[in-house]
Amino acid sequence: MSKNNKTDFDSIVIGSGFAGLALIHYLREAGQTVQVFDKASDIGGTWTWNRYPGAMTDSEGYYYCLTFSKELLQKWTWSQRYPAWEETHRYMHFVADECDMWPHIQLNTEVTSAEYQEDSGIWLITTAGGKQYTCKYFISAMGMISEPVIPKTKGMDSFKGTLFHSARWPEGLDFAGKRVGIIGAGATTVQMLPVMAKTAGSVTVFQRTPNFILPAMQKPMTPEWEKEIKDNYDDITAKCRKHVFGMAFDSPVGRNAVDTPEDERQQIFEDNWNGSFRWVFETFDDLLADADANRMASKFIIDKMAERIDDPELAKVLLPTLGEYPLFAKRPPLDHGYLEAYSRDNVNLVDIRNKEPIVEITETGIKTTENEYEFDIIILATGFRAYTGALEALTIRGQGGQTLSDKWEHTSKSIMGVCVSGFPNMFTITGPQAPFANLPTSIEQNAIWVANCIKKMDSEGHNLCTPKQDAEDEWSAHVAEVHVQTLMNQGDQVNSWMMGANIENHEPRILIYFGGADVYYDKLQESSDAGFPELTFNCLTQ
Ligand code: NAP
């Protein structure tokens, strides 16, 4: 029950991943009653849905975690540089257990609609089971890469074997000795292929656009490394908060690729080839901003990839062509033996962009313009409707009966990714036009902003906050102004999810703030310090 006994809860949150857990902590600290609903059968969000073989973090585990409790940071130990999904999932259980969060979480509960009641300012939440709940604040913690994209390929329903999206991995699926087809060659496939290839009868990957693939260079945690991390957690947390991508990286480095003589530049590229996205940030400061610098980095990566591929025909398909698109116009995958997997006899690559496009899914497999491939299992590793997808998958109705999907038909505007005009008392964690960054860092900064806003309302006796249209226009204009100056602005040419350009019959749009996560976190702090000037506050009689 809410504090004023007028609604079932003060806040209802959808999603029990990192964002849901962070909200439980920060809202409880703000004296709120909070209820989290999740349609999954376990907590974890991404780390409960994405159970494909090889799934693991691409951020290094020691900063891909929640930082609100120094005690928990000391208590938990990661086993390796990039924890596999099972370990991250165990970590999330550890947080929920240690912080006694379970009473706030109801699993197996799909929210089908959230409707703002204009007369009372209360949100009415309806679940698939037909139950209804009321709350003062409705908060999305559904994740920014969570709603799967299913291609509209002809014959999708006709396949007699097992067909599913990579983020809906069937529990207990036995693929040993089976013929597996994977449509898509993004970050998911790059992780999945080397693991599946070890036991599957065969794995055939249908690739459209080649990727810039960076090596992950996994390594185990050692007692010395763990001590170094745990002795320095305050600095690590501060580093993430001050980094352009929310990562604990040592950047900016104060030098540009374009100003560095070629020999020296190559040496710096080589010396930093130690795995993770660090390479992009800890070599030079201009790789994502300057087209020439980006080309230099792209060439280095292509050359490194080429060294690992013996077969020239394979190389032609797997390697991006220099100048085809900038590094990071598509989010580059991190790999753990992906390229080497193609040298196995049981792994095949089909070039569906230049050689044999897919025509249809048949009863027995996949038909291209040239061949028919037979499979027992087809995996759609075809990505996600990023940033807006989860929010558009249910009916969210705001002022004047407008739905969020209607509002976002042509553009997906917000105020700093945390609230949307026309939707009072609604907050979104890492919504559209927030940065793309180390997610736990962004999630906590968002949750702190939301909790501070609610604390202000409580202390000043308001029960309604309404995001201002002009604040939304201003933020969106700023996001767009920054976006067009970056190389990520070319993502629409290569179906990048970062611009929603991977969705069929959907206008690409600016979904991400690339002005720096550090700058963005400062803006959230400034907003909070200034009393949330982007919102109007009122007191409605309920
Ligand atoms: P993705 O990067 O969007 O890749 C989707 C793949 O499917 C692409 O190769 C795409 O080809 C292909 N595809 C899409 N529709 C298709 C169609 N109709 N026909 C043929 N091919 C089609 O998706 P993802 O690999 O699932 O990764 C998405 C994001 O999730 C990543 O970028 C990353 O941010 C996140 N992720 C993170 C981790 C991690 O951190 N551990 C792991 C996995 C994923 P085109 O490129 O030509 O469009």
Coordinates of C-alpha atoms and ligand atoms in Angstrom, one line a residue:
M1 CA 0.0 0.0 0.0
S2 CA 1.2 3.5 -0.7
K3 CA 2.1 5.9 2.0
N4 CA -1.1 7.9 1.7
N5 CA -3.3 4.8 1.3
K6 CA -4.7 6.1 -2.0
T7 CA -2.9 3.6 -4.3
D8 CA -1.7 0.0 -4.0
F9 CA 1.9 1.1 -4.2
D10 CA 3.8 4.4 -4.4
S11 CA 5.8 3.0 -7.4
I12 CA 5.2 0.2 -9.8
V13 CA 8.3 -0.9 -11.8
I14 CA 8.3 -3.2 -14.8
G15 CA 11.5 -5.3 -15.0
S16 CA 13.7 -7.0 -12.5
G17 CA 17.1 -6.6 -14.2
F18 CA 19.8 -4.2 -13.0
A19 CA 17.4 -1.3 -13.4
G20 CA 14.7 -3.0 -11.3
L21 CA 17.1 -3.9 -8.5
A22 CA 18.6 -0.4 -8.5
L23 CA 15.2 1.2 -8.3
I24 CA 14.2 -1.1 -5.4
H25 CA 17.3 0.2 -3.5
Y26 CA 17.0 3.9 -4.3
L27 CA 13.1 4.1 -4.0
R28 CA 13.1 2.2 -0.7
E29 CA 15.8 4.6 0.5
A30 CA 13.5 7.4 -0.5
G31 CA 10.8 6.0 1.7
Q32 CA 8.7 4.6 -1.1
T33 CA 6.7 1.4 -1.3
V34 CA 7.7 -0.3 -4.5
Q35 CA 6.5 -3.3 -6.5
V36 CA 8.4 -4.8 -9.4
F37 CA 6.6 -6.9 -11.9
D38 CA 8.5 -9.1 -14.4
K39 CA 7.0 -11.4 -17.0
A40 CA 10.1 -13.7 -16.7
S41 CA 10.2 -16.5 -14.3
D42 CA 13.4 -15.2 -12.7
I43 CA 15.0 -11.9 -12.0
G44 CA 17.9 -10.8 -14.2
G45 CA 16.4 -9.0 -17.2
T46 CA 18.9 -9.4 -20.1
W47 CA 20.7 -12.1 -18.0
T48 CA 17.7 -14.2 -17.6
W49 CA 16.4 -13.9 -21.2
N50 CA 19.7 -14.2 -23.0
R51 CA 20.7 -17.8 -22.0
Y52 CA 22.3 -18.7 -25.3
P53 CA 25.5 -20.7 -25.2
G54 CA 28.5 -18.3 -24.8
A55 CA 26.4 -15.4 -23.5
M56 CA 28.5 -13.2 -21.3
T57 CA 29.2 -9.5 -20.6
D58 CA 31.2 -7.4 -23.0
S59 CA 32.0 -5.0 -20.1
E60 CA 34.5 -6.2 -17.6
G61 CA 32.6 -7.6 -14.7
Y62 CA 34.2 -5.6 -12.0
Y63 CA 32.5 -2.4 -13.2
Y64 CA 29.5 -4.0 -14.7
C65 CA 27.7 -4.1 -11.4
L66 CA 25.7 -1.9 -8.9
T67 CA 27.7 0.3 -6.7
F68 CA 25.2 1.5 -4.1
S69 CA 26.7 -0.8 -1.4
K70 CA 30.4 -0.7 -0.7
E71 CA 29.9 -3.8 1.4
L72 CA 28.5 -5.8 -1.6
L73 CA 31.3 -4.7 -3.8
Q74 CA 33.7 -6.1 -1.3
K75 CA 31.8 -9.3 -0.7
W76 CA 31.3 -10.4 -4.3
T77 CA 34.1 -11.9 -6.4
W78 CA 34.0 -12.2 -10.1
S79 CA 35.7 -15.3 -11.5
Q80 CA 36.9 -13.8 -14.7
R81 CA 37.3 -10.7 -16.8
Y82 CA 33.9 -11.1 -18.6
P83 CA 31.5 -13.1 -16.5
A84 CA 29.3 -15.6 -18.4
W85 CA 25.5 -15.0 -18.1
E86 CA 25.2 -17.6 -15.3
E87 CA 27.6 -15.7 -13.1
T88 CA 26.0 -12.3 -13.7
H89 CA 22.7 -13.9 -13.0
R90 CA 24.1 -15.4 -9.7
Y91 CA 25.4 -11.9 -8.9
M92 CA 21.9 -10.4 -9.3
H93 CA 20.5 -13.1 -7.0
F94 CA 23.2 -12.2 -4.5
V95 CA 22.2 -8.5 -4.6
A96 CA 18.5 -9.4 -4.2
D97 CA 19.2 -11.8 -1.3
E98 CA 21.7 -9.5 0.5
C99 CA 19.4 -6.5 0.2
D100 CA 16.2 -8.4 1.0
M101 CA 14.6 -7.3 -2.3
W102 CA 12.5 -10.4 -3.0
P103 CA 9.4 -9.1 -1.2
H104 CA 9.2 -6.3 -3.8
I105 CA 9.4 -8.6 -6.8
Q106 CA 6.6 -10.5 -8.4
L107 CA 7.7 -12.8 -11.3
N108 CA 5.7 -14.5 -14.1
T109 CA 3.6 -11.3 -14.3
E110 CA 3.3 -9.6 -17.6
V111 CA 2.0 -6.0 -17.6
T112 CA -0.2 -5.5 -20.6
S113 CA -1.2 -1.9 -20.0
A114 CA -0.4 1.1 -17.9
E115 CA -2.9 3.9 -18.1
Y116 CA -2.7 7.3 -16.6
Q117 CA -6.0 8.4 -15.0
E118 CA -6.3 12.2 -15.7
D119 CA -8.8 12.9 -13.0
S120 CA -6.7 11.5 -10.2
G121 CA -3.2 11.5 -11.5
I122 CA -2.9 7.8 -10.6
W123 CA -1.6 5.1 -12.9
L124 CA -3.7 1.9 -13.5
I125 CA -1.6 -1.1 -14.2
T126 CA -3.2 -4.2 -15.8
T127 CA -1.5 -7.6 -16.0
A128 CA -2.0 -10.5 -18.4
G129 CA -3.9 -12.4 -15.7
G130 CA -6.4 -9.5 -15.6
K131 CA -5.4 -8.2 -12.2
Q132 CA -5.2 -4.4 -11.8
Y133 CA -3.0 -2.3 -9.5
T134 CA -2.7 1.4 -8.9
C135 CA 0.3 3.5 -8.2
K136 CA 1.5 7.0 -8.0
Y137 CA 4.6 6.5 -10.2
F138 CA 4.9 4.2 -13.1
I139 CA 8.5 3.3 -13.9
S140 CA 9.9 1.3 -16.8
A141 CA 13.0 -0.7 -16.0
M142 CA 12.5 -2.9 -19.1
G143 CA 16.0 -2.5 -20.6
M144 CA 17.1 -0.7 -23.7
I145 CA 17.9 -3.9 -25.7
S146 CA 15.2 -6.3 -24.7
E147 CA 12.4 -6.5 -27.3
P148 CA 13.4 -9.1 -30.0
V149 CA 13.2 -8.3 -33.7
I150 CA 11.6 -11.1 -35.7
P151 CA 12.2 -10.7 -39.4
K152 CA 9.3 -10.8 -41.7
T153 CA 10.8 -13.6 -43.8
K154 CA 8.3 -15.6 -45.9
G155 CA 7.5 -19.0 -44.5
M156 CA 8.5 -18.3 -40.9
D157 CA 5.7 -20.4 -39.5
S158 CA 6.3 -23.4 -41.8
F159 CA 9.5 -24.7 -40.3
K160 CA 8.9 -28.1 -38.7
G161 CA 12.0 -28.0 -36.5
T162 CA 12.8 -25.7 -33.6
L163 CA 12.9 -22.0 -34.4
F164 CA 13.3 -19.2 -31.9
H165 CA 14.9 -15.8 -31.3
S166 CA 18.3 -15.9 -29.5
A167 CA 16.8 -14.0 -26.5
R168 CA 14.2 -16.7 -26.1
W169 CA 16.5 -19.7 -25.7
P170 CA 14.4 -22.8 -25.0
E171 CA 15.3 -24.3 -21.6
G172 CA 17.2 -27.5 -21.9
L173 CA 17.6 -27.4 -25.7
D174 CA 19.9 -30.1 -26.8
F175 CA 21.8 -29.1 -29.9
A176 CA 24.5 -31.7 -29.7
G177 CA 24.9 -33.4 -33.1
K178 CA 22.1 -31.2 -34.6
R179 CA 22.2 -29.1 -37.8
V180 CA 21.8 -25.5 -36.7
G181 CA 21.2 -22.4 -38.8
I182 CA 21.7 -18.9 -37.4
I183 CA 20.3 -15.9 -39.1
G184 CA 22.3 -12.8 -38.2
A185 CA 25.9 -12.2 -37.4
G186 CA 25.9 -9.5 -34.7
A187 CA 27.3 -9.5 -31.1
T188 CA 25.0 -12.4 -30.1
T189 CA 26.2 -14.8 -32.9
V190 CA 29.8 -13.8 -32.4
Q191 CA 29.5 -15.1 -28.8
M192 CA 27.3 -18.1 -29.6
L193 CA 29.0 -19.6 -32.6
P194 CA 32.3 -20.8 -31.1
V195 CA 30.5 -22.5 -28.2
M196 CA 27.8 -24.2 -30.3
A197 CA 30.2 -25.3 -33.0
K198 CA 32.0 -27.5 -30.4
T199 CA 29.1 -29.9 -30.1
A200 CA 26.5 -29.2 -32.8
G201 CA 26.5 -31.4 -35.9
S202 CA 26.9 -28.3 -38.0
V203 CA 26.4 -24.6 -37.7
T204 CA 25.6 -22.4 -40.7
V205 CA 25.6 -18.6 -40.2
F206 CA 23.6 -16.4 -42.6
Q207 CA 25.5 -13.1 -42.6
R208 CA 24.3 -9.8 -44.2
T209 CA 26.7 -7.0 -43.0
P210 CA 30.3 -7.9 -41.9
N211 CA 31.3 -6.6 -38.5
F212 CA 34.4 -5.0 -37.0
I213 CA 35.3 -7.6 -34.5
L214 CA 37.4 -6.8 -31.5
P215 CA 39.0 -9.5 -29.4
A216 CA 37.7 -9.9 -25.8
M217 CA 40.8 -11.6 -24.4
Q218 CA 39.1 -13.3 -21.5
K219 CA 41.3 -13.9 -18.4
P220 CA 40.6 -15.4 -15.0
M221 CA 40.5 -13.3 -11.9
T222 CA 43.6 -13.7 -9.8
P223 CA 43.9 -12.9 -6.0
E224 CA 46.3 -10.0 -6.9
W225 CA 43.8 -8.5 -9.4
E226 CA 40.9 -8.9 -7.1
K227 CA 42.8 -7.2 -4.3
E228 CA 43.7 -4.3 -6.6
I229 CA 40.1 -3.9 -7.6
K230 CA 38.7 -4.1 -4.1
D231 CA 41.3 -1.7 -2.7
N232 CA 40.2 0.8 -5.4
Y233 CA 36.5 0.5 -5.7
D234 CA 35.8 4.2 -5.0
D235 CA 38.2 5.2 -7.8
I236 CA 36.7 2.6 -10.1
T237 CA 33.2 3.9 -9.5
A238 CA 34.3 7.5 -9.9
K239 CA 36.1 6.6 -13.2
C240 CA 32.9 5.1 -14.6
R241 CA 30.9 8.2 -13.6
K242 CA 33.4 10.4 -15.4
H243 CA 33.8 8.4 -18.6
V244 CA 32.2 9.1 -21.9
F245 CA 30.8 5.6 -22.1
G246 CA 30.4 5.0 -18.3
M247 CA 33.3 2.5 -18.3
A248 CA 36.3 2.3 -15.9
F249 CA 38.7 3.2 -18.7
D250 CA 41.8 5.4 -18.6
S251 CA 40.6 7.9 -21.1
P252 CA 40.7 10.5 -22.6
V253 CA 44.3 9.9 -23.3
G254 CA 45.1 13.4 -24.6
R255 CA 46.3 12.5 -28.1
N256 CA 44.6 12.1 -31.5
A257 CA 45.3 9.5 -34.1
V258 CA 45.4 12.1 -36.9
D259 CA 48.2 14.1 -35.2
T260 CA 50.3 11.0 -34.5
P261 CA 53.0 9.9 -36.9
E262 CA 52.1 6.6 -38.6
D263 CA 54.8 4.4 -36.9
E264 CA 54.0 5.7 -33.5
R265 CA 50.3 5.4 -34.1
Q266 CA 50.6 1.7 -35.2
Q267 CA 52.7 1.0 -32.1
I268 CA 50.1 2.6 -29.8
F269 CA 47.3 0.6 -31.6
E270 CA 49.5 -2.6 -31.2
D271 CA 50.5 -2.0 -27.5
N272 CA 46.8 -1.5 -26.5
W273 CA 45.5 -4.6 -28.4
N274 CA 44.7 -6.2 -25.0
G275 CA 41.0 -6.9 -25.4
S276 CA 37.7 -5.1 -24.6
F277 CA 36.4 -1.8 -25.9
R278 CA 39.3 -0.2 -24.0
W279 CA 41.2 -0.3 -27.3
V280 CA 38.8 2.2 -28.8
F281 CA 39.1 4.7 -25.9
E282 CA 42.6 4.1 -24.5
T283 CA 44.5 4.5 -27.8
F284 CA 43.4 7.9 -29.2
D285 CA 40.6 10.4 -28.4
D286 CA 39.4 11.0 -31.9
L287 CA 38.5 7.5 -33.2
L288 CA 34.7 8.0 -32.9
A289 CA 34.7 11.7 -33.9
D290 CA 37.1 12.1 -36.8
A291 CA 36.5 10.2 -40.1
D292 CA 40.2 9.9 -40.9
A293 CA 41.1 8.6 -37.4
N294 CA 38.2 6.2 -37.5
R295 CA 39.4 4.9 -40.9
M296 CA 42.9 4.3 -39.4
A297 CA 41.4 2.3 -36.5
S298 CA 39.1 0.5 -38.9
K299 CA 42.1 -0.6 -41.0
F300 CA 44.0 -1.8 -38.0
I301 CA 41.0 -4.0 -36.9
I302 CA 40.5 -5.3 -40.4
D303 CA 44.2 -6.3 -40.7
K304 CA 44.0 -7.9 -37.3
M305 CA 40.9 -9.9 -38.3
A306 CA 42.6 -10.9 -41.6
E307 CA 45.6 -12.4 -39.7
R308 CA 43.2 -14.9 -38.1
I309 CA 41.4 -16.0 -41.3
D310 CA 43.3 -18.4 -43.5
D311 CA 40.7 -18.9 -46.3
P312 CA 40.7 -15.9 -48.7
E313 CA 37.1 -16.6 -49.7
L314 CA 36.0 -16.6 -46.1
A315 CA 38.0 -13.4 -45.5
K316 CA 36.1 -11.7 -48.3
V317 CA 32.8 -12.3 -46.6
L318 CA 33.8 -11.8 -42.9
L319 CA 35.9 -8.6 -43.3
P320 CA 34.3 -5.3 -43.6
T321 CA 35.6 -3.3 -46.6
L322 CA 37.5 -0.2 -45.5
G323 CA 35.2 2.8 -45.9
E324 CA 32.1 0.7 -46.1
Y325 CA 30.9 2.2 -42.8
P326 CA 32.6 3.8 -39.8
L327 CA 33.8 1.7 -36.8
F328 CA 31.0 2.1 -34.2
A329 CA 28.3 3.1 -36.7
K330 CA 27.3 -0.5 -35.8
R331 CA 28.1 -1.6 -32.3
P332 CA 31.2 -3.8 -32.7
P333 CA 31.1 -7.3 -31.2
L334 CA 33.7 -8.7 -28.8
D335 CA 34.9 -12.1 -29.7
H336 CA 36.1 -15.3 -28.0
G337 CA 37.2 -17.4 -31.0
Y338 CA 34.5 -16.4 -33.5
L339 CA 36.8 -16.1 -36.5
E340 CA 38.7 -19.3 -35.7
A341 CA 35.3 -21.2 -35.5
Y342 CA 34.9 -20.8 -39.2
S343 CA 37.9 -23.0 -39.9
R344 CA 36.1 -26.0 -38.4
D345 CA 34.6 -28.5 -40.9
N346 CA 31.2 -28.2 -39.3
V347 CA 30.9 -24.4 -39.6
N348 CA 29.6 -22.7 -42.7
L349 CA 29.1 -19.0 -43.6
V350 CA 26.5 -17.9 -46.1
D351 CA 26.8 -14.4 -47.6
I352 CA 23.2 -13.4 -47.9
R353 CA 24.1 -9.8 -48.8
N354 CA 26.1 -10.3 -52.0
K355 CA 25.8 -13.9 -53.0
E356 CA 22.6 -15.7 -52.0
P357 CA 19.9 -13.7 -50.2
I358 CA 17.4 -15.6 -48.1
V359 CA 14.2 -16.3 -50.1
E360 CA 12.1 -18.1 -47.5
I361 CA 12.0 -20.4 -44.5
T362 CA 10.8 -23.8 -45.6
E363 CA 9.5 -26.8 -43.7
T364 CA 13.0 -28.2 -43.6
G365 CA 15.3 -25.2 -43.4
I366 CA 16.3 -22.0 -45.2
K367 CA 16.0 -21.5 -49.0
T368 CA 18.3 -18.9 -50.5
T369 CA 18.5 -17.7 -54.2
E370 CA 21.1 -20.4 -54.7
N371 CA 20.6 -23.3 -52.3
E372 CA 18.4 -25.0 -49.8
Y373 CA 19.8 -25.7 -46.4
E374 CA 18.3 -28.3 -44.1
F375 CA 18.3 -27.7 -40.3
D376 CA 17.0 -29.2 -37.1
I377 CA 17.2 -25.8 -35.4
I378 CA 17.0 -22.2 -36.7
I379 CA 18.1 -19.4 -34.4
L380 CA 17.0 -15.9 -35.2
A381 CA 19.9 -13.8 -33.8
T382 CA 18.4 -10.9 -35.5
G383 CA 18.7 -8.3 -32.8
F384 CA 16.4 -6.0 -30.9
R385 CA 14.1 -3.0 -31.2
A386 CA 16.4 -0.9 -29.0
Y387 CA 15.4 1.8 -26.6
T388 CA 11.7 2.0 -27.5
G389 CA 10.7 -1.6 -28.2
A390 CA 9.9 -2.8 -24.7
L391 CA 7.9 0.4 -24.0
E392 CA 6.0 0.0 -27.2
A393 CA 5.2 -3.7 -26.6
L394 CA 2.5 -2.9 -24.1
T395 CA -0.1 -0.2 -24.1
I396 CA 1.1 2.9 -22.2
R397 CA -1.5 5.6 -22.2
G398 CA -0.8 9.1 -21.0
Q399 CA -2.6 12.4 -21.1
G400 CA -5.4 12.8 -23.6
G401 CA -5.4 9.0 -24.1
Q402 CA -2.3 9.1 -26.3
T403 CA -0.2 6.0 -26.3
L404 CA 3.6 6.0 -26.2
S405 CA 3.8 4.1 -29.5
D406 CA 1.6 6.7 -31.2
K407 CA 3.7 9.5 -29.8
W408 CA 6.9 7.8 -31.0
E409 CA 5.6 6.9 -34.5
H410 CA 8.0 9.2 -36.3
T411 CA 10.5 10.3 -33.6
S412 CA 11.3 9.0 -30.1
K413 CA 11.8 12.1 -28.0
S414 CA 12.2 12.2 -24.3
I415 CA 13.8 14.4 -21.6
M416 CA 17.2 12.9 -20.9
G417 CA 15.8 9.4 -21.5
V418 CA 14.1 9.5 -18.1
C419 CA 10.7 11.0 -18.8
V420 CA 8.4 11.8 -21.7
S421 CA 6.1 14.8 -22.1
G422 CA 2.4 13.8 -22.1
F423 CA 3.2 11.1 -19.5
P424 CA 3.0 12.6 -16.0
N425 CA 4.4 10.6 -13.1
M426 CA 6.1 8.2 -15.5
F427 CA 9.8 7.6 -15.5
T428 CA 11.9 5.5 -17.9
I429 CA 15.3 4.1 -17.0
T430 CA 17.7 4.4 -20.0
G431 CA 14.9 5.4 -22.3
P432 CA 15.5 6.8 -25.8
Q433 CA 17.9 9.7 -26.0
A434 CA 19.9 8.6 -23.0
P435 CA 23.5 7.7 -23.8
F436 CA 24.7 4.2 -24.8
A437 CA 27.1 3.4 -22.0
N438 CA 28.1 0.8 -19.4
L439 CA 24.5 0.1 -18.4
P440 CA 24.8 -0.3 -14.6
T441 CA 26.5 3.1 -14.4
S442 CA 23.7 4.8 -16.4
I443 CA 21.0 2.9 -14.6
E444 CA 22.2 4.0 -11.2
Q445 CA 22.5 7.6 -12.3
N446 CA 18.9 7.4 -13.7
A447 CA 17.5 5.8 -10.5
I448 CA 19.1 8.4 -8.3
W449 CA 17.5 11.2 -10.5
V450 CA 14.1 9.5 -10.2
A451 CA 14.4 8.9 -6.4
N452 CA 15.5 12.6 -5.9
C453 CA 12.6 13.8 -7.9
I454 CA 10.1 11.7 -5.8
K455 CA 11.8 12.9 -2.6
K456 CA 11.4 16.5 -3.6
M457 CA 7.7 15.9 -4.4
D458 CA 7.1 14.2 -1.1
S459 CA 8.9 16.9 0.9
E460 CA 7.1 19.7 -0.9
G461 CA 3.7 18.1 -0.9
H462 CA 3.3 17.5 -4.6
N463 CA 1.7 14.4 -6.1
L464 CA 2.0 15.2 -9.8
C465 CA 5.0 15.9 -11.9
T466 CA 4.5 16.7 -15.6
P467 CA 7.4 16.7 -18.0
K468 CA 7.5 20.0 -20.0
Q469 CA 7.1 19.9 -23.8
D470 CA 9.7 22.6 -24.3
A471 CA 12.2 20.7 -22.1
E472 CA 11.7 17.7 -24.3
D473 CA 12.1 19.7 -27.5
E474 CA 15.2 21.3 -26.1
W475 CA 16.8 18.0 -25.1
S476 CA 15.9 16.3 -28.3
A477 CA 17.3 19.2 -30.3
H478 CA 20.6 19.0 -28.3
V479 CA 20.7 15.2 -28.8
A480 CA 20.2 15.6 -32.6
E481 CA 22.8 18.5 -32.8
V482 CA 25.4 16.3 -31.2
H483 CA 24.4 13.1 -33.1
V484 CA 24.9 14.6 -36.6
Q485 CA 28.5 15.5 -35.7
T486 CA 29.4 11.9 -34.9
L487 CA 30.2 9.0 -37.1
M488 CA 27.4 7.1 -35.4
N489 CA 25.1 9.3 -37.5
Q490 CA 25.9 7.0 -40.4
G491 CA 24.3 4.0 -38.6
D492 CA 21.1 4.3 -40.7
Q493 CA 23.1 3.2 -43.7
V494 CA 24.0 -0.1 -42.1
N495 CA 20.8 -1.1 -40.3
S496 CA 22.2 -0.1 -37.0
W497 CA 19.9 -0.7 -34.0
M498 CA 21.5 2.4 -32.5
M499 CA 19.3 4.4 -34.9
G500 CA 16.4 2.0 -35.0
A501 CA 17.5 1.3 -38.6
N502 CA 17.3 -2.5 -38.1
I503 CA 13.5 -2.4 -38.0
E504 CA 11.6 -3.1 -41.2
N505 CA 9.2 -0.4 -42.3
H506 CA 10.3 1.9 -39.6
E507 CA 11.9 5.4 -39.9
P508 CA 15.5 5.5 -38.6
R509 CA 15.8 8.1 -35.9
I510 CA 18.1 9.5 -33.3
L511 CA 17.9 7.3 -30.3
I512 CA 21.1 7.9 -28.4
Y513 CA 22.8 10.8 -26.8
F514 CA 26.4 10.8 -27.9
G515 CA 27.5 13.9 -26.1
G516 CA 29.3 11.7 -23.5
A517 CA 27.8 9.7 -20.6
D518 CA 29.9 11.8 -18.2
V519 CA 28.3 15.0 -19.5
Y520 CA 24.9 13.4 -19.4
Y521 CA 25.4 12.3 -15.7
D522 CA 26.4 15.9 -14.9
K523 CA 23.2 17.1 -16.6
L524 CA 21.1 14.8 -14.5
Q525 CA 22.8 16.0 -11.4
E526 CA 22.4 19.7 -12.4
S527 CA 18.7 19.0 -13.0
S528 CA 18.3 17.5 -9.6
D529 CA 20.2 20.3 -7.9
A530 CA 18.1 22.9 -9.7
G531 CA 14.8 21.3 -8.5
F532 CA 14.0 19.5 -11.8
P533 CA 13.2 22.5 -14.0
E534 CA 12.2 20.1 -16.8
L535 CA 9.0 19.3 -14.9
T536 CA 6.1 21.1 -13.5
F537 CA 4.8 20.1 -10.0
N538 CA 1.3 20.2 -8.8
C539 CA -1.0 18.7 -6.2
L540 CA -4.1 17.0 -7.5
T541 CA -6.9 16.0 -5.2
Q542 CA -7.0 12.2 -5.3
Ligands
NAP1 P1 22.5 -7.1 -33.9 O1 23.8 -6.7 -33.5 O2 21.4 -6.1 -34.2 O3 22.7 -8.1 -35.1 C1 21.5 -8.7 -35.7 C2 22.1 -9.5 -36.9 O4 20.9 -10.0 -37.6 C3 22.8 -8.7 -37.9 O5 23.8 -9.5 -38.4 C4 21.7 -8.3 -38.9 O6 22.3 -8.1 -40.2 C5 21.0 -9.6 -38.9 N1 19.6 -9.5 -39.4 C6 18.6 -8.7 -38.9 N2 17.5 -8.8 -39.6 C7 17.8 -9.7 -40.6 C8 17.0 -10.2 -41.7 N3 15.8 -9.9 -41.8 N4 17.6 -11.0 -42.5 C9 18.9 -11.4 -42.3 N5 19.7 -10.9 -41.3 C10 19.1 -10.1 -40.5 O7 21.8 -8.1 -32.7 P2 22.6 -8.9 -31.6 O8 23.7 -9.6 -32.1 O9 21.5 -9.6 -30.8 O10 23.1 -7.7 -30.7 C11 22.4 -6.6 -30.4 C12 23.0 -5.8 -29.3 O11 22.8 -6.4 -28.1 C13 24.5 -5.7 -29.4 O12 25.0 -4.7 -30.3 C14 24.9 -5.4 -28.0 O13 24.7 -4.0 -27.7 C15 23.9 -6.2 -27.2 N6 24.6 -7.5 -26.9 C16 25.4 -7.4 -25.9 C17 26.1 -8.5 -25.5 C18 27.1 -8.3 -24.4 O14 27.4 -7.2 -24.0 N7 27.5 -9.3 -23.8 C19 26.0 -9.7 -26.2 C20 25.1 -9.7 -27.3 C21 24.4 -8.6 -27.6 P3 22.6 -6.5 -40.6 O15 23.8 -6.2 -39.7 O16 22.9 -6.6 -42.0 O17 21.4 -5.7 -40.2

